[in-house]
Amino acid sequence: MEILIATHNLHKKEEIQQILGTDYIVTSLSDYDLNEEIIEDGKTFEENAFIKAKYCFDKTGKPSVGDDSGLVVEALGGKPGIFSARYAGNHNFKKNIEKVLDEIKDEPNRRAYFITVLCYKDNDGEHYFEGRVYGNLTNEVFGEDGFGYDPIFIPDDYNQTFAEMLPEEKNRISHRSEALKKFLEFLNSKGVV
Ligand code: ITT
């Protein structure tokens, strides 16, 4: 079965494919030659996930999933939050990480969580699925794997950052996999899969 994700982020697409496994064929905007930027001007993860899903559904006519994710840092009052992708520079992971680490360099409270909100849109309307993973931020970057803020985030009960873990390990416990599991349960309950 095809799962169409309204994303330009190939890291996300790859993670979602790994999480869903080979029973699903994960496609994304580039597979439909949709290369223009989607303006994410929502005020919440839900609104931005909806904007992406609706764009893709309107363009392709196919059931579409928007994934809006981010890092929420307690000591920064929830930032970077919905601005995670463009906190310091547009999709410049290195600069974004530097900015977060700099802003909390004297801060003893390192609590943070990753969140994913999925919006599934088809002819019947929209449904939302959320996943979160809580943990602490490091003082410097550790690890090469993953993407985004993975090198500075250690999930609770672990002693490695997401970027030091094997992808399978991150994908077992991540915010994205929790949201996707809820989404699959929904598809099951609808009899779609
Ligand atoms: P699309 O909108 O095209 O899907 P995007 O990268 O702009 O791609 P978001 O708006 O959801 O996606 O931004 C999420 C940002 O949050 C992303 O660019 C990363 O910097 C960060 N992020 C999201 N999920 C992450 C994860 O699993 N690990 C580390 N950082 C993540």
mmCIF file of C-alpha atoms and ligand atoms in Angstrom:
data_model
loop_
_atom_site.group_PDB
_atom_site.id
_atom_site.type_symbol
_atom_site.label_atom_id
_atom_site.label_comp_id
_atom_site.label_asym_id
_atom_site.label_seq_id
_atom_site.Cartn_x
_atom_site.Cartn_y
_atom_site.Cartn_z
ATOM 1 C CA MET A 1 0.000 0.000 0.000
ATOM 2 C CA GLU A 2 1.200 3.515 -0.816
ATOM 3 C CA ILE A 3 1.573 6.097 1.961
ATOM 4 C CA LEU A 4 2.018 9.574 0.478
ATOM 5 C CA ILE A 5 3.867 11.973 2.791
ATOM 6 C CA ALA A 6 3.646 15.687 2.025
ATOM 7 C CA THR A 7 7.308 16.358 2.690
ATOM 8 C CA HIS A 8 10.402 17.688 0.951
ATOM 9 C CA ASN A 9 12.574 16.291 3.750
ATOM 10 C CA LEU A 10 14.133 13.048 2.527
ATOM 11 C CA HIS A 11 15.389 12.156 6.032
ATOM 12 C CA LYS A 12 11.787 12.108 7.221
ATOM 13 C CA LYS A 13 10.697 10.026 4.231
ATOM 14 C CA GLU A 14 13.473 7.507 4.863
ATOM 15 C CA GLU A 15 12.650 7.254 8.564
ATOM 16 C CA ILE A 16 8.966 6.755 7.838
ATOM 17 C CA GLN A 17 9.789 4.017 5.317
ATOM 18 C CA GLN A 18 12.013 2.276 7.892
ATOM 19 C CA ILE A 19 9.344 2.534 10.580
ATOM 20 C CA LEU A 20 6.507 1.278 8.362
ATOM 21 C CA GLY A 21 8.534 -1.502 6.769
ATOM 22 C CA THR A 22 8.278 -3.146 3.402
ATOM 23 C CA ASP A 23 4.491 -3.689 3.466
ATOM 24 C CA TYR A 24 4.199 0.008 2.609
ATOM 25 C CA ILE A 25 5.575 2.091 -0.224
ATOM 26 C CA VAL A 26 6.340 5.554 1.123
ATOM 27 C CA THR A 27 6.200 8.295 -1.493
ATOM 28 C CA SER A 28 6.693 12.045 -1.125
ATOM 29 C CA LEU A 29 6.201 15.301 -2.995
ATOM 30 C CA SER A 30 9.163 14.836 -5.336
ATOM 31 C CA ASP A 31 7.642 11.563 -6.595
ATOM 32 C CA TYR A 32 4.764 13.708 -7.921
ATOM 33 C CA ASP A 33 7.048 16.453 -9.273
ATOM 34 C CA LEU A 34 5.748 18.799 -6.589
ATOM 35 C CA ASN A 35 8.891 20.758 -5.844
ATOM 36 C CA GLU A 36 7.592 24.156 -4.773
ATOM 37 C CA GLU A 37 7.947 25.262 -1.166
ATOM 38 C CA ILE A 38 4.799 24.916 0.964
ATOM 39 C CA ILE A 39 4.227 28.021 3.077
ATOM 40 C CA GLU A 40 3.936 26.758 6.642
ATOM 41 C CA ASP A 41 2.315 29.752 8.299
ATOM 42 C CA GLY A 42 0.296 27.883 10.902
ATOM 43 C CA LYS A 43 0.622 28.722 14.591
ATOM 44 C CA THR A 44 0.678 25.123 15.797
ATOM 45 C CA PHE A 45 2.118 21.772 14.720
ATOM 46 C CA GLU A 46 -1.454 20.682 13.896
ATOM 47 C CA GLU A 47 -2.069 23.664 11.618
ATOM 48 C CA ASN A 48 1.197 23.139 9.747
ATOM 49 C CA ALA A 49 0.615 19.387 9.398
ATOM 50 C CA PHE A 50 -2.823 20.196 7.948
ATOM 51 C CA ILE A 51 -1.371 22.776 5.510
ATOM 52 C CA LYS A 52 1.049 20.164 4.142
ATOM 53 C CA ALA A 53 -1.536 17.366 3.923
ATOM 54 C CA LYS A 54 -4.105 19.625 2.235
ATOM 55 C CA TYR A 55 -1.582 20.921 -0.301
ATOM 56 C CA CYS A 56 -0.643 17.389 -1.294
ATOM 57 C CA PHE A 57 -4.243 16.119 -1.312
ATOM 58 C CA ASP A 58 -5.398 19.063 -3.465
ATOM 59 C CA LYS A 59 -2.558 18.553 -5.951
ATOM 60 C CA THR A 60 -2.700 14.748 -6.256
ATOM 61 C CA GLY A 61 -6.248 13.825 -5.214
ATOM 62 C CA LYS A 62 -4.695 11.042 -3.124
ATOM 63 C CA PRO A 63 -4.969 10.462 0.623
ATOM 64 C CA SER A 64 -2.023 12.444 2.015
ATOM 65 C CA VAL A 65 -0.130 12.716 5.270
ATOM 66 C CA GLY A 66 1.493 15.907 6.567
ATOM 67 C CA ASP A 67 4.238 15.495 9.203
ATOM 68 C CA ASP A 68 5.041 18.565 11.267
ATOM 69 C CA SER A 69 7.694 17.978 13.877
ATOM 70 C CA GLY A 70 10.046 19.872 16.108
ATOM 71 C CA LEU A 71 12.088 20.207 19.242
ATOM 72 C CA VAL A 72 10.465 21.861 22.259
ATOM 73 C CA VAL A 73 12.953 23.140 24.857
ATOM 74 C CA GLU A 74 11.606 23.838 28.341
ATOM 75 C CA ALA A 75 14.194 26.481 29.270
ATOM 76 C CA LEU A 76 13.448 28.353 26.027
ATOM 77 C CA GLY A 77 9.731 28.526 26.708
ATOM 78 C CA GLY A 78 8.996 25.924 24.018
ATOM 79 C CA LYS A 79 11.301 27.217 21.287
ATOM 80 C CA PRO A 80 12.361 26.341 18.635
ATOM 81 C CA GLY A 81 9.012 24.480 18.411
ATOM 82 C CA ILE A 82 7.256 25.058 15.118
ATOM 83 C CA PHE A 83 10.300 27.045 13.957
ATOM 84 C CA SER A 84 12.658 24.079 14.381
ATOM 85 C CA ALA A 85 13.509 23.785 10.674
ATOM 86 C CA ARG A 86 14.403 27.463 10.324
ATOM 87 C CA TYR A 87 15.514 28.547 13.797
ATOM 88 C CA ALA A 88 18.848 30.044 12.715
ATOM 89 C CA GLY A 89 19.048 29.268 9.020
ATOM 90 C CA ASN A 90 16.635 27.583 6.663
ATOM 91 C CA HIS A 91 17.166 23.826 7.103
ATOM 92 C CA ASN A 92 20.734 24.497 8.247
ATOM 93 C CA PHE A 93 20.939 21.815 10.954
ATOM 94 C CA LYS A 94 24.406 22.903 12.091
ATOM 95 C CA LYS A 95 23.427 26.537 12.629
ATOM 96 C CA ASN A 96 20.126 25.605 14.253
ATOM 97 C CA ILE A 97 21.909 23.346 16.747
ATOM 98 C CA GLU A 98 24.528 26.020 17.492
ATOM 99 C CA LYS A 99 21.798 28.536 18.224
ATOM 100 C CA VAL A 100 19.951 26.243 20.641
ATOM 101 C CA LEU A 101 23.155 25.226 22.457
ATOM 102 C CA ASP A 102 24.237 28.834 22.733
ATOM 103 C CA GLU A 103 20.889 29.935 24.137
ATOM 104 C CA ILE A 104 20.984 27.295 26.876
ATOM 105 C CA LYS A 105 24.719 27.278 27.570
ATOM 106 C CA ASP A 106 24.344 28.523 31.171
ATOM 107 C CA GLU A 107 21.052 26.776 31.739
ATOM 108 C CA PRO A 108 20.969 23.819 34.174
ATOM 109 C CA ASN A 109 17.489 22.789 32.970
ATOM 110 C CA ARG A 110 18.171 20.664 29.854
ATOM 111 C CA ARG A 111 14.660 19.180 29.532
ATOM 112 C CA ALA A 112 13.221 18.953 26.005
ATOM 113 C CA TYR A 113 10.966 16.825 23.872
ATOM 114 C CA PHE A 114 10.544 16.010 20.225
ATOM 115 C CA ILE A 115 7.026 16.039 18.860
ATOM 116 C CA THR A 116 5.503 14.812 15.621
ATOM 117 C CA VAL A 117 1.975 15.652 14.564
ATOM 118 C CA LEU A 118 0.645 13.786 11.557
ATOM 119 C CA CYS A 119 -2.383 15.002 9.650
ATOM 120 C CA TYR A 120 -4.034 12.401 7.419
ATOM 121 C CA LYS A 121 -6.348 13.881 4.805
ATOM 122 C CA ASP A 122 -8.643 11.999 2.495
ATOM 123 C CA ASN A 123 -12.105 12.547 0.991
ATOM 124 C CA ASP A 124 -13.711 12.079 4.408
ATOM 125 C CA GLY A 125 -11.733 14.863 6.133
ATOM 126 C CA GLU A 126 -8.750 15.007 8.458
ATOM 127 C CA HIS A 127 -7.385 12.991 11.353
ATOM 128 C CA TYR A 128 -4.466 13.836 13.651
ATOM 129 C CA PHE A 129 -1.937 11.589 15.385
ATOM 130 C CA GLU A 130 0.707 12.779 17.844
ATOM 131 C CA GLY A 131 3.895 11.281 19.234
ATOM 132 C CA ARG A 132 6.379 12.646 21.757
ATOM 133 C CA VAL A 133 9.681 11.577 23.223
ATOM 134 C CA TYR A 134 11.116 13.290 26.304
ATOM 135 C CA GLY A 135 14.770 13.686 27.185
ATOM 136 C CA ASN A 136 17.656 16.058 27.863
ATOM 137 C CA LEU A 137 19.886 18.218 25.709
ATOM 138 C CA THR A 138 23.662 17.795 25.693
ATOM 139 C CA ASN A 139 26.273 20.586 25.769
ATOM 140 C CA GLU A 140 27.817 19.602 22.462
ATOM 141 C CA VAL A 141 27.047 17.427 19.448
ATOM 142 C CA PHE A 142 27.458 13.649 19.604
ATOM 143 C CA GLY A 143 26.995 11.221 16.706
ATOM 144 C CA GLU A 144 26.617 11.248 12.958
ATOM 145 C CA ASP A 145 23.340 9.464 12.297
ATOM 146 C CA GLY A 146 19.830 10.861 12.040
ATOM 147 C CA PHE A 147 19.148 14.484 11.132
ATOM 148 C CA GLY A 148 18.122 17.837 12.594
ATOM 149 C CA TYR A 149 18.627 18.083 16.349
ATOM 150 C CA ASP A 150 19.390 14.352 16.821
ATOM 151 C CA PRO A 151 23.055 14.974 17.833
ATOM 152 C CA ILE A 152 22.068 17.000 20.929
ATOM 153 C CA PHE A 153 19.107 14.989 22.243
ATOM 154 C CA ILE A 154 19.377 12.067 24.693
ATOM 155 C CA PRO A 155 16.014 10.349 25.245
ATOM 156 C CA ASP A 156 15.085 9.404 28.820
ATOM 157 C CA ASP A 157 16.459 6.012 29.967
ATOM 158 C CA TYR A 158 19.262 6.111 27.372
ATOM 159 C CA ASN A 159 22.824 7.422 27.485
ATOM 160 C CA GLN A 160 23.323 8.149 23.798
ATOM 161 C CA THR A 161 21.971 10.862 21.541
ATOM 162 C CA PHE A 162 19.571 9.900 18.763
ATOM 163 C CA ALA A 163 22.456 10.526 16.346
ATOM 164 C CA GLU A 164 24.649 7.947 18.131
ATOM 165 C CA MET A 165 21.966 5.267 18.023
ATOM 166 C CA LEU A 166 21.390 2.842 15.203
ATOM 167 C CA PRO A 167 18.497 4.125 13.064
ATOM 168 C CA GLU A 168 16.433 1.073 14.104
ATOM 169 C CA GLU A 169 16.895 2.025 17.739
ATOM 170 C CA LYS A 170 15.815 5.644 17.244
ATOM 171 C CA ASN A 171 12.887 4.498 15.131
ATOM 172 C CA ARG A 172 11.701 2.098 17.829
ATOM 173 C CA ILE A 173 11.226 4.842 20.438
ATOM 174 C CA SER A 174 10.898 8.093 18.509
ATOM 175 C CA HIS A 175 8.134 10.680 18.439
ATOM 176 C CA ARG A 176 7.645 9.890 14.740
ATOM 177 C CA SER A 177 7.217 6.160 15.301
ATOM 178 C CA GLU A 178 4.690 6.743 18.111
ATOM 179 C CA ALA A 179 2.603 8.982 15.852
ATOM 180 C CA LEU A 180 2.881 6.516 12.949
ATOM 181 C CA LYS A 181 1.777 3.594 15.127
ATOM 182 C CA LYS A 182 -1.384 5.517 16.035
ATOM 183 C CA PHE A 183 -1.912 6.298 12.359
ATOM 184 C CA LEU A 184 -1.586 2.623 11.391
ATOM 185 C CA GLU A 185 -4.070 1.612 14.102
ATOM 186 C CA PHE A 186 -6.476 4.131 12.601
ATOM 187 C CA LEU A 187 -5.999 2.747 9.075
ATOM 188 C CA ASN A 188 -6.566 -0.746 10.475
ATOM 189 C CA SER A 189 -9.736 0.321 12.231
ATOM 190 C CA LYS A 190 -11.008 1.834 8.963
ATOM 191 C CA GLY A 191 -10.211 -1.411 7.190
ATOM 192 C CA VAL A 192 -7.811 0.392 4.856
ATOM 193 C CA VAL A 193 -4.935 -2.002 5.667
HETATM 194 P P1 ITT B 1 8.762 19.236 5.475
HETATM 195 O O1 ITT B 1 8.045 20.435 6.019
HETATM 196 O O2 ITT B 1 8.993 19.302 4.013
HETATM 197 O O3 ITT B 1 8.114 17.950 5.901
HETATM 198 P P2 ITT B 1 10.806 20.074 7.324
HETATM 199 O O4 ITT B 1 12.191 19.591 7.638
HETATM 200 O O5 ITT B 1 10.633 21.531 7.017
HETATM 201 O O6 ITT B 1 10.240 19.182 6.128
HETATM 202 P P3 ITT B 1 9.251 20.420 9.709
HETATM 203 O O7 ITT B 1 8.633 21.683 9.261
HETATM 204 O O8 ITT B 1 8.393 19.411 10.391
HETATM 205 O O9 ITT B 1 9.878 19.624 8.486
HETATM 206 O O10 ITT B 1 10.519 20.800 10.574
HETATM 207 C C1 ITT B 1 10.964 19.920 11.477
HETATM 208 C C2 ITT B 1 12.382 20.259 11.857
HETATM 209 O O11 ITT B 1 12.533 19.757 13.197
HETATM 210 C C3 ITT B 1 13.365 19.491 10.992
HETATM 211 O O12 ITT B 1 13.847 20.244 9.908
HETATM 212 C C4 ITT B 1 14.445 19.140 11.997
HETATM 213 O O13 ITT B 1 15.348 20.215 12.155
HETATM 214 C C5 ITT B 1 13.670 18.978 13.292
HETATM 215 N N1 ITT B 1 13.264 17.566 13.450
HETATM 216 C C6 ITT B 1 12.083 16.988 13.123
HETATM 217 N N2 ITT B 1 12.083 15.679 13.378
HETATM 218 C C7 ITT B 1 13.297 15.415 13.879
HETATM 219 C C8 ITT B 1 13.931 14.248 14.309
HETATM 220 O O14 ITT B 1 13.330 13.063 14.260
HETATM 221 N N3 ITT B 1 15.180 14.341 14.755
HETATM 222 C C9 ITT B 1 15.804 15.527 14.800
HETATM 223 N N4 ITT B 1 15.297 16.675 14.403
HETATM 224 C C10 ITT B 1 14.042 16.626 13.928
#
